[in-house]
CSV table of C-alpha atoms in Angstrom, one decimal:
chain,number,residue,atom,x,y,z
Z,828,MET,CA,-56.5,4.1,-23.5
Z,829,ALA,CA,-57.1,6.5,-20.9
Z,830,PHE,CA,-54.6,6.9,-17.8
Z,831,LYS,CA,-54.8,4.3,-15.3
Z,832,GLY,CA,-58.0,4.6,-13.4
Z,833,LEU,CA,-59.8,7.2,-15.0
Z,834,LYS,CA,-63.2,6.0,-16.5
Z,835,PRO,CA,-66.3,7.8,-18.8
Z,836,ILE,CA,-69.0,9.4,-17.2
Z,837,ILE,CA,-72.7,10.2,-18.1
Z,838,TYR,CA,-73.8,13.9,-17.8
Z,839,GLY,CA,-77.0,14.7,-19.7
Z,840,GLY,CA,-77.6,10.9,-21.2
Z,841,ARG,CA,-74.2,11.0,-23.2
Z,842,GLU,CA,-70.9,9.6,-21.9
Z,843,VAL,CA,-68.3,11.8,-21.8
Z,844,TRP,CA,-65.0,12.4,-20.5
Z,845,PRO,CA,-64.7,13.7,-17.5
Z,846,LEU,CA,-62.0,16.7,-18.3
Z,847,ILE,CA,-64.0,19.9,-18.3
Z,848,GLU,CA,-62.8,23.2,-20.7
Z,849,GLY,CA,-62.2,25.7,-18.3
Z,850,GLY,CA,-64.7,28.7,-19.4
Z,851,LYS,CA,-62.7,32.1,-20.0
Z,852,GLY,CA,-64.5,35.3,-21.0
Z,853,VAL,CA,-63.6,37.9,-22.4
Z,854,SER,CA,-63.7,35.5,-25.7
Z,855,ALA,CA,-61.3,33.2,-24.4
Z,856,THR,CA,-63.4,30.3,-24.6
Z,857,ASN,CA,-65.6,30.6,-27.6
Z,858,SER,CA,-67.2,27.9,-29.9
Z,859,MET,CA,-64.5,27.0,-32.1
Z,860,SER,CA,-62.5,26.1,-28.5
Z,861,SER,CA,-65.7,24.1,-26.8
Z,862,GLY,CA,-66.8,22.8,-29.9
Z,863,ALA,CA,-63.5,21.0,-30.2
Z,864,TRP,CA,-63.2,19.9,-26.1
Z,865,ALA,CA,-67.1,18.3,-26.8
Z,866,ALA,CA,-66.1,16.8,-30.5
Z,867,ALA,CA,-63.1,14.9,-28.7
Z,868,GLY,CA,-65.6,13.7,-25.9
Z,869,GLY,CA,-65.3,16.1,-23.0
Z,870,ILE,CA,-67.3,19.2,-21.9
Z,871,GLY,CA,-67.0,22.1,-24.1
Z,872,THR,CA,-67.6,25.1,-22.2
Z,873,VAL,CA,-68.7,28.6,-24.3
Z,874,SER,CA,-68.1,31.7,-22.5
Z,875,ALA,CA,-71.5,33.9,-21.9
Z,876,VAL,CA,-69.1,36.8,-20.9
Z,877,ASN,CA,-69.3,39.4,-23.9
Z,878,ALA,CA,-69.7,37.1,-26.4
Z,879,ASP,CA,-68.7,37.8,-29.7
Z,880,SER,CA,-70.9,38.3,-32.2
Z,881,THR,CA,-70.0,37.9,-36.1
Z,882,ASP,CA,-71.6,39.7,-39.8
Z,883,ALA,CA,-71.7,37.2,-42.7
Z,884,ASP,CA,-68.2,37.4,-43.8
Z,885,GLY,CA,-66.8,35.9,-40.1
Z,886,ASN,CA,-65.9,38.6,-38.4
Z,887,VAL,CA,-65.7,40.3,-35.3
Z,888,ILE,CA,-68.4,42.9,-35.2
Z,889,PRO,CA,-67.0,45.7,-32.3
Z,890,GLN,CA,-69.5,45.9,-29.5
Z,891,ILE,CA,-69.0,49.8,-29.3
Z,892,TYR,CA,-71.2,51.8,-26.7
Z,893,ASP,CA,-73.1,55.3,-28.0
Z,894,ALA,CA,-75.9,55.5,-25.6
Z,895,ALA,CA,-75.9,58.6,-23.9
Z,896,THR,CA,-76.5,56.8,-20.1
Z,897,ARG,CA,-74.6,54.1,-18.6
Z,898,GLY,CA,-78.0,52.7,-18.2
Z,899,GLU,CA,-78.8,52.6,-21.4
Z,900,ARG,CA,-74.9,51.3,-22.4
Z,901,HIS,CA,-76.1,48.8,-20.1
Z,902,GLN,CA,-79.2,47.4,-22.3
Z,903,GLN,CA,-76.5,47.4,-25.0
Z,904,LEU,CA,-74.4,45.1,-23.2
Z,905,ILE,CA,-77.1,42.6,-22.3
Z,906,GLN,CA,-77.7,42.9,-26.4
Z,907,TYR,CA,-74.8,42.6,-27.1
Z,908,GLY,CA,-74.6,39.4,-24.3
Z,909,ILE,CA,-77.1,37.2,-25.7
Z,910,ASP,CA,-76.7,38.0,-29.2
Z,911,GLY,CA,-73.0,36.4,-28.8
Z,912,GLY,CA,-73.6,33.9,-26.3
Z,913,THR,CA,-76.4,32.4,-28.2
Z,914,GLU,CA,-74.2,32.6,-31.5
Z,915,GLN,CA,-71.1,30.8,-30.0
Z,916,VAL,CA,-73.2,27.9,-28.8
Z,917,ARG,CA,-75.1,26.8,-32.0
Z,918,LYS,CA,-71.8,26.9,-33.2
Z,919,ALA,CA,-70.6,25.1,-30.6
Z,920,PHE,CA,-72.8,22.9,-30.4
Z,921,GLU,CA,-72.7,22.5,-34.2
Z,922,MET,CA,-69.0,21.9,-34.5
Z,923,SER,CA,-69.6,19.1,-31.8
Z,924,ASP,CA,-71.1,16.7,-33.9
Z,925,GLY,CA,-73.3,14.9,-31.6
Z,926,LYS,CA,-70.1,13.8,-28.7
Z,927,GLY,CA,-69.4,15.6,-26.0
Z,928,ALA,CA,-71.2,17.8,-24.2
Z,929,ILE,CA,-71.5,22.1,-24.4
Z,930,ASN,CA,-72.0,23.6,-21.6
Z,931,ILE,CA,-71.6,27.9,-20.9
Z,932,ASN,CA,-70.0,29.4,-18.2
Z,933,VAL,CA,-71.5,33.0,-16.7
Z,934,LEU,CA,-69.9,34.9,-13.9
Z,935,TRP,CA,-72.5,36.1,-11.4
Z,936,GLU,CA,-71.0,39.4,-10.8
Z,937,MET,CA,-71.1,40.4,-14.3
Z,938,GLY,CA,-74.0,42.5,-15.0
Z,939,GLY,CA,-77.3,41.6,-16.4
Z,940,ALA,CA,-75.9,37.8,-15.4
Z,941,GLN,CA,-79.5,36.9,-14.8
Z,942,GLN,CA,-80.7,38.4,-17.9
Z,943,ILE,CA,-78.0,37.3,-20.0
Z,944,LEU,CA,-77.7,33.6,-19.1
Z,945,GLU,CA,-82.0,33.5,-19.1
Z,946,GLY,CA,-81.7,34.9,-22.6
Z,947,ILE,CA,-79.1,32.4,-24.3
Z,948,LEU,CA,-80.9,29.2,-22.8
Z,949,GLU,CA,-84.0,31.0,-23.9
Z,950,ASN,CA,-82.6,31.1,-27.6
Z,951,THR,CA,-80.5,27.6,-27.5
Z,952,LYS,CA,-82.5,25.4,-26.0
Z,953,GLY,CA,-82.1,21.5,-26.5
Z,954,MET,CA,-78.0,22.2,-27.2
Z,955,VAL,CA,-76.7,23.6,-23.7
Z,956,THR,CA,-76.2,20.6,-21.0
Z,957,GLY,CA,-75.2,22.3,-17.9
Z,958,VAL,CA,-74.3,25.9,-16.7
Z,959,THR,CA,-71.1,26.3,-14.6
Z,960,CYS,CA,-70.8,29.4,-12.2
Z,961,GLY,CA,-69.1,31.3,-9.7
Z,962,ALA,CA,-67.8,34.9,-9.2
Z,963,GLY,CA,-70.1,35.7,-6.2
Z,964,MET,CA,-73.0,33.2,-4.9
Z,965,PRO,CA,-75.3,32.3,-7.7
Z,966,TYR,CA,-78.3,30.9,-5.2
Z,967,LYS,CA,-80.4,31.9,-7.7
Z,968,LEU,CA,-78.6,29.4,-10.5
Z,969,ALA,CA,-80.8,26.1,-9.3
Z,970,GLU,CA,-83.8,28.4,-10.1
Z,971,ILE,CA,-82.7,29.5,-13.5
Z,972,ALA,CA,-82.0,25.5,-14.2
Z,973,ALA,CA,-84.7,24.5,-13.2
Z,974,ALA,CA,-87.0,26.9,-15.6
Z,975,TYR,CA,-84.7,25.3,-18.4
Z,976,ASN,CA,-84.5,21.7,-17.4
Z,977,VAL,CA,-80.0,22.2,-17.6
Z,978,HIS,CA,-77.5,20.7,-15.2
Z,979,TYR,CA,-75.8,23.4,-13.1
Z,980,LEU,CA,-72.7,22.9,-12.0
Z,981,PRO,CA,-72.1,25.9,-9.5
Z,982,ILE,CA,-68.2,27.2,-8.6
Z,983,ILE,CA,-66.7,27.2,-5.0
Z,984,SER,CA,-63.9,27.8,-3.6
Z,985,SER,CA,-64.6,26.4,-0.2
Z,986,ALA,CA,-67.2,24.2,1.4
Z,987,ARG,CA,-68.7,26.9,3.9
Z,988,ALA,CA,-69.0,28.5,0.9
Z,989,PHE,CA,-70.9,25.6,-1.0
Z,990,ARG,CA,-72.8,24.9,2.2
Z,991,ALA,CA,-74.7,28.0,2.2
Z,992,LEU,CA,-75.8,27.9,-1.0
Z,993,TRP,CA,-77.5,24.1,-0.6
Z,994,LYS,CA,-78.9,26.0,2.5
Z,995,ARG,CA,-80.5,28.5,1.2
Z,996,SER,CA,-81.0,27.7,-2.7
Z,997,TYR,CA,-79.6,24.2,-4.3
Z,998,HIS,CA,-82.2,21.6,-1.9
Z,999,LYS,CA,-85.1,22.4,-4.2
Z,1000,VAL,CA,-83.1,21.4,-6.8
Z,1001,PRO,CA,-80.6,18.2,-6.3
Z,1002,ASP,CA,-81.4,16.7,-9.5
Z,1003,LEU,CA,-80.2,18.4,-12.1
Z,1004,MET,CA,-76.7,19.7,-9.9
Z,1005,ALA,CA,-74.5,17.7,-12.4
Z,1006,ALA,CA,-71.5,18.3,-10.1
Z,1007,VAL,CA,-69.7,21.3,-8.1
Z,1008,VAL,CA,-66.4,23.2,-9.3
Z,1009,TYR,CA,-63.6,23.3,-6.7
Z,1010,GLU,CA,-61.7,25.9,-8.0
Z,1011,ASP,CA,-58.6,26.2,-5.6
Z,1012,PRO,CA,-58.3,29.7,-5.2
Z,1013,TRP,CA,-54.4,30.0,-4.8
Z,1014,LEU,CA,-53.9,28.2,-8.3
Z,1015,ALA,CA,-56.8,28.7,-11.0
Z,1016,GLY,CA,-56.2,32.2,-13.2
Z,1017,GLY,CA,-58.8,34.7,-13.2
Z,1018,HIS,CA,-61.2,35.6,-10.3
Z,1019,ASN,CA,-61.4,33.3,-7.9
Z,1020,GLY,CA,-63.2,33.0,-4.3
Z,1021,LEU,CA,-60.5,33.4,-1.5
Z,1022,SER,CA,-62.3,34.6,1.4
Z,1023,ASN,CA,-60.9,37.4,4.2
Z,1024,ALA,CA,-60.5,34.7,6.7
Z,1025,GLU,CA,-57.8,33.0,4.1
Z,1026,ASP,CA,-54.4,34.3,3.4
Z,1027,PRO,CA,-53.2,35.0,-0.3
Z,1028,ARG,CA,-49.7,34.2,0.2
Z,1029,GLN,CA,-50.4,30.9,2.0
Z,1030,PRO,CA,-51.8,28.8,-0.4
Z,1031,GLU,CA,-53.1,25.5,0.8
Z,1032,ASP,CA,-53.3,21.5,0.1
Z,1033,PRO,CA,-56.2,21.2,-2.4
Z,1034,TYR,CA,-56.5,17.7,-1.0
Z,1035,PRO,CA,-58.5,18.7,2.7
Z,1036,ARG,CA,-60.1,21.0,1.0
Z,1037,VAL,CA,-62.0,18.9,-1.5
Z,1038,LYS,CA,-62.3,16.2,1.0
Z,1039,ALA,CA,-64.0,19.0,3.1
Z,1040,LEU,CA,-66.8,19.8,0.3
Z,1041,ARG,CA,-67.2,15.8,-0.1
Z,1042,GLU,CA,-68.5,15.9,4.0
Z,1043,THR,CA,-69.9,18.7,4.3
Z,1044,MET,CA,-71.9,17.1,0.5
Z,1045,ARG,CA,-72.4,13.9,2.1
Z,1046,LYS,CA,-74.2,15.2,5.3
Z,1047,GLU,CA,-76.3,17.3,3.1
Z,1048,GLY,CA,-77.4,14.4,1.1
Z,1049,VAL,CA,-76.4,15.5,-2.2
Z,1050,SER,CA,-76.1,12.3,-4.4
Z,1051,GLU,CA,-72.8,10.3,-4.7
Z,1052,ASP,CA,-73.4,10.2,-8.2
Z,1053,THR,CA,-72.6,14.5,-8.2
Z,1054,ALA,CA,-69.3,15.2,-8.6
Z,1055,ILE,CA,-66.8,17.0,-7.8
Z,1056,VAL,CA,-64.3,19.0,-10.4
Z,1057,MET,CA,-61.1,19.9,-9.5
Z,1058,ALA,CA,-60.2,23.3,-11.2
Z,1059,GLY,CA,-56.9,24.8,-10.9
Z,1060,GLY,CA,-53.5,24.0,-11.1
Z,1061,VAL,CA,-54.1,20.7,-13.0
Z,1062,TRP,CA,-51.8,19.8,-15.6
Z,1063,PHE,CA,-50.3,16.3,-15.9
Z,1064,LEU,CA,-53.5,13.6,-14.6
Z,1065,ARG,CA,-50.5,11.5,-13.1
Z,1066,GLU,CA,-49.8,13.9,-10.9
Z,1067,TRP,CA,-53.8,13.2,-9.1
Z,1068,GLU,CA,-53.1,9.8,-9.6
Z,1069,ASN,CA,-54.3,9.6,-5.8
Z,1070,TRP,CA,-58.1,11.3,-6.3
Z,1071,ILE,CA,-58.8,8.8,-8.8
Z,1072,ASP,CA,-61.2,6.1,-7.7
Z,1073,ASN,CA,-61.0,7.6,-3.8
Z,1074,PRO,CA,-63.6,6.5,-1.4
Z,1075,GLU,CA,-63.1,10.1,0.6
Z,1076,LEU,CA,-63.6,12.2,-2.4
Z,1077,GLY,CA,-65.8,10.0,-4.2
Z,1078,LYS,CA,-66.4,10.5,-7.7
Z,1079,ILE,CA,-63.7,13.5,-9.7
Z,1080,ALA,CA,-63.7,15.4,-12.9
Z,1081,PHE,CA,-61.1,17.4,-13.8
Z,1082,GLN,CA,-61.2,21.1,-15.6
Z,1083,PHE,CA,-58.7,22.5,-17.5
Z,1084,GLY,CA,-58.4,26.3,-18.2
Z,1085,THR,CA,-55.1,27.1,-19.2
Z,1086,ARG,CA,-53.8,24.7,-21.1
Z,1087,PRO,CA,-56.6,25.0,-23.7
Z,1088,LEU,CA,-55.1,28.8,-24.7
Z,1089,LEU,CA,-52.6,26.6,-26.4
Z,1090,THR,CA,-54.6,25.2,-28.9
Z,1091,GLU,CA,-55.0,25.2,-32.8
Z,1092,GLU,CA,-58.5,25.9,-32.4
Z,1093,SER,CA,-58.1,28.7,-29.1
Z,1094,PRO,CA,-59.8,31.4,-30.6
Z,1095,ILE,CA,-57.1,34.6,-28.7
Z,1096,PRO,CA,-54.4,36.2,-30.7
Z,1097,GLN,CA,-50.5,34.8,-31.4
Z,1098,GLY,CA,-49.0,37.3,-29.3
Z,1099,TRP,CA,-51.4,36.2,-26.4
Z,1100,LYS,CA,-50.4,32.3,-27.6
Z,1101,ASP,CA,-46.5,33.6,-28.3
Z,1102,MET,CA,-46.4,34.5,-24.7
Z,1103,LEU,CA,-47.5,32.1,-22.8
Z,1104,ARG,CA,-45.0,30.6,-24.1
Z,1105,THR,CA,-41.7,32.6,-22.0
Z,1106,VAL,CA,-44.2,32.6,-18.5
Z,1107,GLU,CA,-42.4,32.2,-15.7
Z,1108,PRO,CA,-42.3,30.5,-12.7
Z,1109,GLY,CA,-43.9,32.7,-10.2
Z,1110,GLN,CA,-44.6,35.4,-12.7
Z,1111,VAL,CA,-48.3,34.7,-12.1
Z,1112,LEU,CA,-49.4,37.3,-9.4
Z,1113,LEU,CA,-53.2,36.6,-6.8
Z,1114,HIS,CA,-53.9,40.2,-6.6
Z,1115,LYS,CA,-56.9,42.1,-5.9
Z,1116,PHE,CA,-56.6,45.4,-8.0
Z,1117,SER,CA,-59.9,44.1,-9.7
Z,1118,PRO,CA,-63.4,46.3,-10.0
Z,1119,THR,CA,-65.4,43.3,-8.9
Z,1120,GLY,CA,-63.4,43.2,-5.3
Z,1121,PHE,CA,-62.6,40.0,-5.3
Z,1122,TYR,CA,-58.7,38.4,-5.6
Z,1123,SER,CA,-57.4,37.3,-9.0
Z,1124,SER,CA,-54.7,36.4,-11.4
Z,1125,ALA,CA,-53.1,37.0,-14.2
Z,1126,VAL,CA,-49.7,37.6,-15.8
Z,1127,LYS,CA,-47.5,39.8,-14.2
Z,1128,ASN,CA,-46.6,42.3,-16.9
Z,1129,PRO,CA,-46.2,46.7,-17.5
Z,1130,PHE,CA,-50.0,46.6,-17.6
Z,1131,LEU,CA,-50.2,45.0,-14.3
Z,1132,TYR,CA,-46.9,46.5,-12.5
Z,1133,ASP,CA,-48.4,49.8,-13.3
Z,1134,LEU,CA,-51.4,48.8,-10.9
Z,1135,MET,CA,-49.0,48.0,-8.7
Z,1136,HIS,CA,-46.5,51.0,-9.1
Z,1137,ARG,CA,-49.8,53.3,-8.7
Z,1138,SER,CA,-50.6,51.6,-5.3
Z,1139,GLU,CA,-47.5,52.2,-4.2
Z,1140,ARG,CA,-47.7,55.7,-4.7
Z,1141,GLN,CA,-50.5,56.1,-2.3
Z,1142,ILE,CA,-51.1,57.2,0.9
Z,1143,PRO,CA,-53.5,59.2,3.7
Z,1144,PHE,CA,-55.0,62.5,3.9
Z,1145,THR,CA,-57.3,64.7,5.8
Z,1146,LYS,CA,-59.2,68.0,5.5
Z,1147,LYS,CA,-57.8,71.1,7.0
Z,1148,GLY,CA,-58.1,71.0,11.9
Z,1149,GLU,CA,-58.5,67.2,11.4
Z,1150,CYS,CA,-55.6,66.4,12.5
Z,1151,ASP,CA,-53.1,68.7,14.7
Z,1152,GLU,CA,-49.5,67.0,12.2
Z,1153,SER,CA,-50.2,67.2,9.3
Z,1154,VAL,CA,-49.3,69.6,6.8
Z,1155,GLN,CA,-50.6,70.6,4.1
Z,1156,LEU,CA,-49.8,69.1,0.2
Z,1157,SER,CA,-49.3,72.3,-1.4
Z,1158,GLU,CA,-50.1,75.8,-1.2
Z,1159,GLU,CA,-52.0,75.7,-4.9
Z,1160,GLY,CA,-53.7,74.1,-7.0
Z,1161,LYS,CA,-55.5,70.6,-6.3
Z,1162,GLY,CA,-52.5,70.0,-3.6
Z,1163,ARG,CA,-54.3,72.9,-1.0
Z,1164,SER,CA,-57.5,70.3,-0.5
Z,1165,PHE,CA,-55.1,67.8,1.0
Z,1166,TRP,CA,-53.9,67.8,4.6
Z,1167,VAL,CA,-51.3,65.1,4.7
Z,1168,LYS,CA,-48.4,64.3,7.4
Z,1169,PRO,CA,-45.1,65.6,6.5
Z,1170,GLU,CA,-43.1,62.5,6.3
Z,1171,ASP,CA,-45.9,61.4,3.2
Z,1172,ARG,CA,-45.7,64.9,1.7
Z,1173,LYS,CA,-41.9,64.2,0.7
Z,1174,ARG,CA,-43.0,60.8,-0.5
Z,1175,ALA,CA,-45.5,62.6,-2.6
Z,1176,ASN,CA,-43.0,65.7,-3.3
Z,1177,ALA,CA,-40.5,62.8,-4.8
Z,1178,TRP,CA,-43.7,61.2,-6.7
Z,1179,MET,CA,-44.5,64.9,-8.7
Z,1180,ALA,CA,-40.8,65.7,-9.4
Z,1181,GLU,CA,-41.0,62.0,-11.5
Z,1182,GLY,CA,-43.7,63.1,-13.5
Z,1183,HIS,CA,-46.9,61.5,-11.3
Z,1184,THR,CA,-48.5,65.3,-10.1
Z,1185,GLU,CA,-51.7,64.5,-10.3
Z,1186,ALA,CA,-52.9,63.1,-6.7
Z,1187,LEU,CA,-56.6,61.1,-7.6
Z,1188,LYS,CA,-58.7,60.6,-4.1
Z,1189,THR,CA,-59.8,56.6,-3.2
Z,1190,PRO,CA,-62.8,55.5,-1.3
Z,1191,ALA,CA,-60.1,54.5,1.1
Z,1192,GLY,CA,-59.3,58.3,2.6
Z,1193,THR,CA,-56.3,58.6,0.5
Z,1194,ILE,CA,-54.9,59.8,-3.0
Z,1195,VAL,CA,-52.8,58.3,-5.1
Z,1196,PHE,CA,-50.0,59.9,-8.0
Z,1197,VAL,CA,-50.5,59.5,-11.6
Z,1198,THR,CA,-49.5,61.3,-14.4
Z,1199,PRO,CA,-51.5,63.3,-16.5
Z,1200,ASP,CA,-51.5,61.2,-19.0
Z,1201,SER,CA,-52.9,58.6,-16.9
Z,1202,ARG,CA,-55.6,60.6,-15.2
Z,1203,ASP,CA,-57.0,61.6,-18.2
Z,1204,THR,CA,-57.8,57.4,-19.4
Z,1205,ILE,CA,-58.9,56.5,-16.0
Z,1206,ARG,CA,-61.5,59.5,-16.1
Z,1207,LYS,CA,-62.6,58.6,-19.5
Z,1208,ASP,CA,-62.8,55.2,-18.8
Z,1209,GLN,CA,-65.2,55.7,-15.6
Z,1210,GLN,CA,-67.2,58.0,-17.4
Z,1211,ASP,CA,-67.7,55.4,-20.2
Z,1212,CYS,CA,-68.5,52.7,-18.6
Z,1213,MET,CA,-70.8,50.4,-20.0
Z,1214,GLY,CA,-71.8,48.5,-16.6
Z,1215,CYS,CA,-69.8,45.5,-17.0
Z,1216,LEU,CA,-70.1,44.6,-13.6
Z,1217,SER,CA,-73.3,43.8,-10.9
Z,1218,HIS,CA,-71.3,46.2,-9.5
Z,1219,CYS,CA,-67.9,47.6,-10.6
Z,1220,GLY,CA,-65.1,50.1,-7.7
Z,1221,PHE,CA,-63.7,51.2,-10.9
Z,1222,SER,CA,-66.6,53.2,-11.9
Z,1223,ALA,CA,-68.8,52.6,-8.8
Z,1224,TRP,CA,-71.6,51.4,-11.0
Z,1225,LYS,CA,-74.6,49.5,-9.8
Z,1226,ASP,CA,-76.3,47.9,-12.1
Z,1227,HIS,CA,-79.9,47.7,-10.0
Z,1228,ASP,CA,-82.0,49.9,-8.1
Z,1229,ASP,CA,-80.5,52.9,-8.6
Z,1230,PHE,CA,-77.2,52.6,-10.5
Z,1231,THR,CA,-74.4,53.0,-8.1
Z,1232,THR,CA,-72.3,51.7,-5.4
Z,1233,GLY,CA,-72.5,54.9,-3.1
Z,1234,LYS,CA,-69.0,55.0,-2.7
Z,1235,LEU,CA,-66.4,57.1,-4.2
Z,1236,ALA,CA,-65.1,56.1,-8.0
Z,1237,ASP,CA,-61.4,53.9,-7.3
Z,1238,PRO,CA,-58.6,54.6,-9.2
Z,1239,ARG,CA,-56.6,52.4,-8.0
Z,1240,SER,CA,-58.5,49.5,-10.3
Z,1241,PHE,CA,-59.3,49.6,-13.8
Z,1242,CYS,CA,-62.0,49.4,-16.5
Z,1243,ILE,CA,-62.4,45.3,-17.2
Z,1244,GLN,CA,-64.2,45.3,-20.0
Z,1245,LYS,CA,-61.7,47.5,-21.9
Z,1246,THR,CA,-58.7,45.4,-21.0
Z,1247,LEU,CA,-60.6,41.5,-21.7
Z,1248,GLN,CA,-61.8,42.9,-25.4
Z,1249,ASP,CA,-58.7,44.8,-26.2
Z,1250,ILE,CA,-56.3,41.6,-24.8
Z,1251,ALA,CA,-58.5,38.9,-26.7
Z,1252,HIS,CA,-58.8,40.8,-30.4
Z,1253,GLY,CA,-55.6,41.3,-30.6
Z,1254,GLY,CA,-54.1,43.7,-28.4
Z,1255,ASP,CA,-50.6,44.0,-27.1
Z,1256,THR,CA,-50.4,42.1,-24.3
Z,1257,ASP,CA,-47.6,43.9,-22.4
Z,1258,ASP,CA,-50.7,46.7,-22.0
Z,1259,ASN,CA,-53.6,44.4,-21.0
Z,1260,LEU,CA,-54.9,42.1,-17.6
Z,1261,ALA,CA,-53.7,38.7,-18.7
Z,1262,PHE,CA,-55.4,36.1,-17.0
Z,1263,ALA,CA,-53.6,33.0,-16.4
Z,1264,GLY,CA,-53.6,30.2,-13.8
Z,1265,HIS,CA,-50.3,30.0,-11.7
Z,1266,SER,CA,-49.2,26.6,-13.7
Z,1267,ALA,CA,-48.7,28.9,-17.0
Z,1268,TYR,CA,-45.2,28.1,-16.4
Z,1269,ARG,CA,-45.1,24.4,-17.9
Z,1270,PHE,CA,-46.1,25.5,-20.9
Z,1271,LYS,CA,-42.1,26.5,-21.0
Z,1272,GLN,CA,-41.5,23.5,-19.5
Z,1273,ASP,CA,-43.4,20.6,-20.7
Z,1274,PRO,CA,-41.6,19.0,-24.4
Z,1275,PHE,CA,-45.1,18.2,-25.6
Z,1276,TYR,CA,-44.7,22.0,-26.6
Z,1277,SER,CA,-41.3,21.9,-27.3
Z,1278,ASN,CA,-40.6,23.6,-31.1
Z,1279,ASN,CA,-43.6,25.5,-30.6
Z,1280,PHE,CA,-45.9,23.4,-31.6
Z,1281,THR,CA,-49.0,23.7,-30.6
Z,1282,PRO,CA,-51.6,21.6,-30.6
Z,1283,SER,CA,-55.2,20.7,-31.3
Z,1284,VAL,CA,-57.7,20.3,-28.9
Z,1285,LYS,CA,-58.2,17.3,-30.0
Z,1286,GLN,CA,-54.5,16.1,-29.8
Z,1287,LEU,CA,-54.5,17.8,-26.5
Z,1288,VAL,CA,-57.1,16.4,-25.0
Z,1289,ASP,CA,-56.1,12.5,-25.8
Z,1290,ARG,CA,-52.2,14.3,-24.8
Z,1291,ILE,CA,-54.2,14.8,-21.4
Z,1292,LEU,CA,-55.8,10.8,-21.8
Z,1293,THR,CA,-51.8,9.2,-21.3
Z,1294,GLY,CA,-51.8,11.4,-18.0
Z,1295,ASP,CA,-49.4,13.0,-19.8
């Protein structure tokens, strides 16, 4: 029996529960998790962000980027993305056994997003019900959905963003827009759509924002059959009881991103699952270190603290003669090129005495201080760039035109492809970015997970349907 008021919806011509598995790349939602979620009667989501391919024995095929240039490595990445996404969708569809529905999720700001999405849809006709897409303003999503006759579910974080997308593109293909995903930028894990007008330190109640979204949709003539999917911070349905059958909000569905990480079918390594059980309230940080330029949320760990401390070891600099009060950072080596305030030179000397001897320029007219080993890692990662983003602040890569943003590569960021691939395939959770929603601390508090219990996806969906 389902939680009070929760009813199945018709999606893709099939009755499904309005429970969506949040897509998480790299390889944190794949055929195993999404196929099981669909088989349980919900909407499973294959992440099409650099999805894994496997060999005949089921072993993951490493994604090796051995081409000479960034442009050539970018083409390798696109092919890996198409091949892996195709395989994962086919397996998920087979595993779903005719139940639920299979969506795929792409980030519009990932490198080669349109080519990868179209390649997967071309290879999996009749298997994909819909495409969820965020991380940017995916104007072309409706056009792509129409070309392949699949639904589309744009991910937005404000009524304003939806209105812009609708006015420019989505009004031309209204019938295929199955839902609009409201991703709470203060609560959801991974990248989010926090705007410059919003304060990352001042979370806003999602209810008024979703109400405003529905009002905008109604004003623009969007069908009442188009659901709004609440994503971010959703754990117990009983906490959202006043959202269900609420005329102000209209048809509502719920997306779960963090809870499905801790299931039997979840593809993330055991070490990552074990770490999630230890997260405390406040341990997930909303930060802006991502090379995408977007805010994102991840668990505070040594990897994230290193980025935080790196940015703290930062001072502005000028060239000789540009500022009367400036002094030379050092009389020898690279430091001769940097002129800084006397008080900043004192700070820099203290950092260098601690071993952070290497000064690296940033595009903000500052320098950060790192160890020689850290400098070497940063430079190698920048040189090895394979173009996983449409625009990368860390390497200054751009996936079109002249393949450069024209800006200085930013050492305050990191190679996101490298770390997400590593943590997804067994790398140490302390040494990598660990995306998570801000409710991850509830794994430790929820009695459902006591005694190290790990549910199957079916057990989790059944539990969610009770309200817990």
